[in-house]
Amino acid sequence: MQIYKEKIYDLLNKSHLKRLIDDAPGLKLKLIKDVFTVENLYTFECKSAEDVLALYHFGLKNRVVGSHNMNNCSSRSHSMLKITLECIDSRAPDSIITSTL
């Protein structure tokens, strides 16, 4: 996702990218059980590090960038990538271990 002009945009959702150019309203940020989440943000299941990198590079290509007086190639935005890892505990096969980066 990218935060640009105080609006949140999904860099992995092709239909949402058109809205970014048109300066339409962004996605909504909500606080649920002490955790901030973004409504309707696309989630993809990846099977390898290569899958994650491919999505990361796709998102980078879709970022809004522009220049200003202090910097010719500034994004003037913030982008974030959230990775959630899940694995099965070999000692307890019914248990899934989850970590979020």
PDB file of C-alpha atoms in Angstrom, residues 43-55 84:
ATOM      1  CA  THR A  43      -3.933 -10.096   0.096  1.00  0.00           C
ATOM      2  CA  PHE A  44      -1.994 -12.626  -1.966  1.00  0.00           C
ATOM      3  CA  GLU A  45      -0.838 -16.108  -1.040  1.00  0.00           C
ATOM      4  CA  CYS A  46       2.782 -16.708  -1.994  1.00  0.00           C
ATOM      5  CA  LYS A  47       4.535 -20.064  -2.068  1.00  0.00           C
ATOM      6  CA  SER A  48       8.108 -18.771  -2.377  1.00  0.00           C
ATOM      7  CA  ALA A  49      10.374 -15.796  -1.786  1.00  0.00           C
ATOM      8  CA  GLU A  50      10.331 -15.216  -5.557  1.00  0.00           C
ATOM      9  CA  ASP A  51       6.531 -14.785  -5.426  1.00  0.00           C
ATOM     10  CA  VAL A  52       6.904 -12.187  -2.673  1.00  0.00           C
ATOM     11  CA  LEU A  53       9.605 -10.307  -4.599  1.00  0.00           C
ATOM     12  CA  ALA A  54       7.501 -10.309  -7.769  1.00  0.00           C
ATOM     13  CA  LEU A  55       4.595  -8.678  -5.891  1.00  0.00           C
ATOM     14  CA  THR A  84       2.590 -12.806   7.172  1.00  0.00           C
TER      15      THR A  84
END
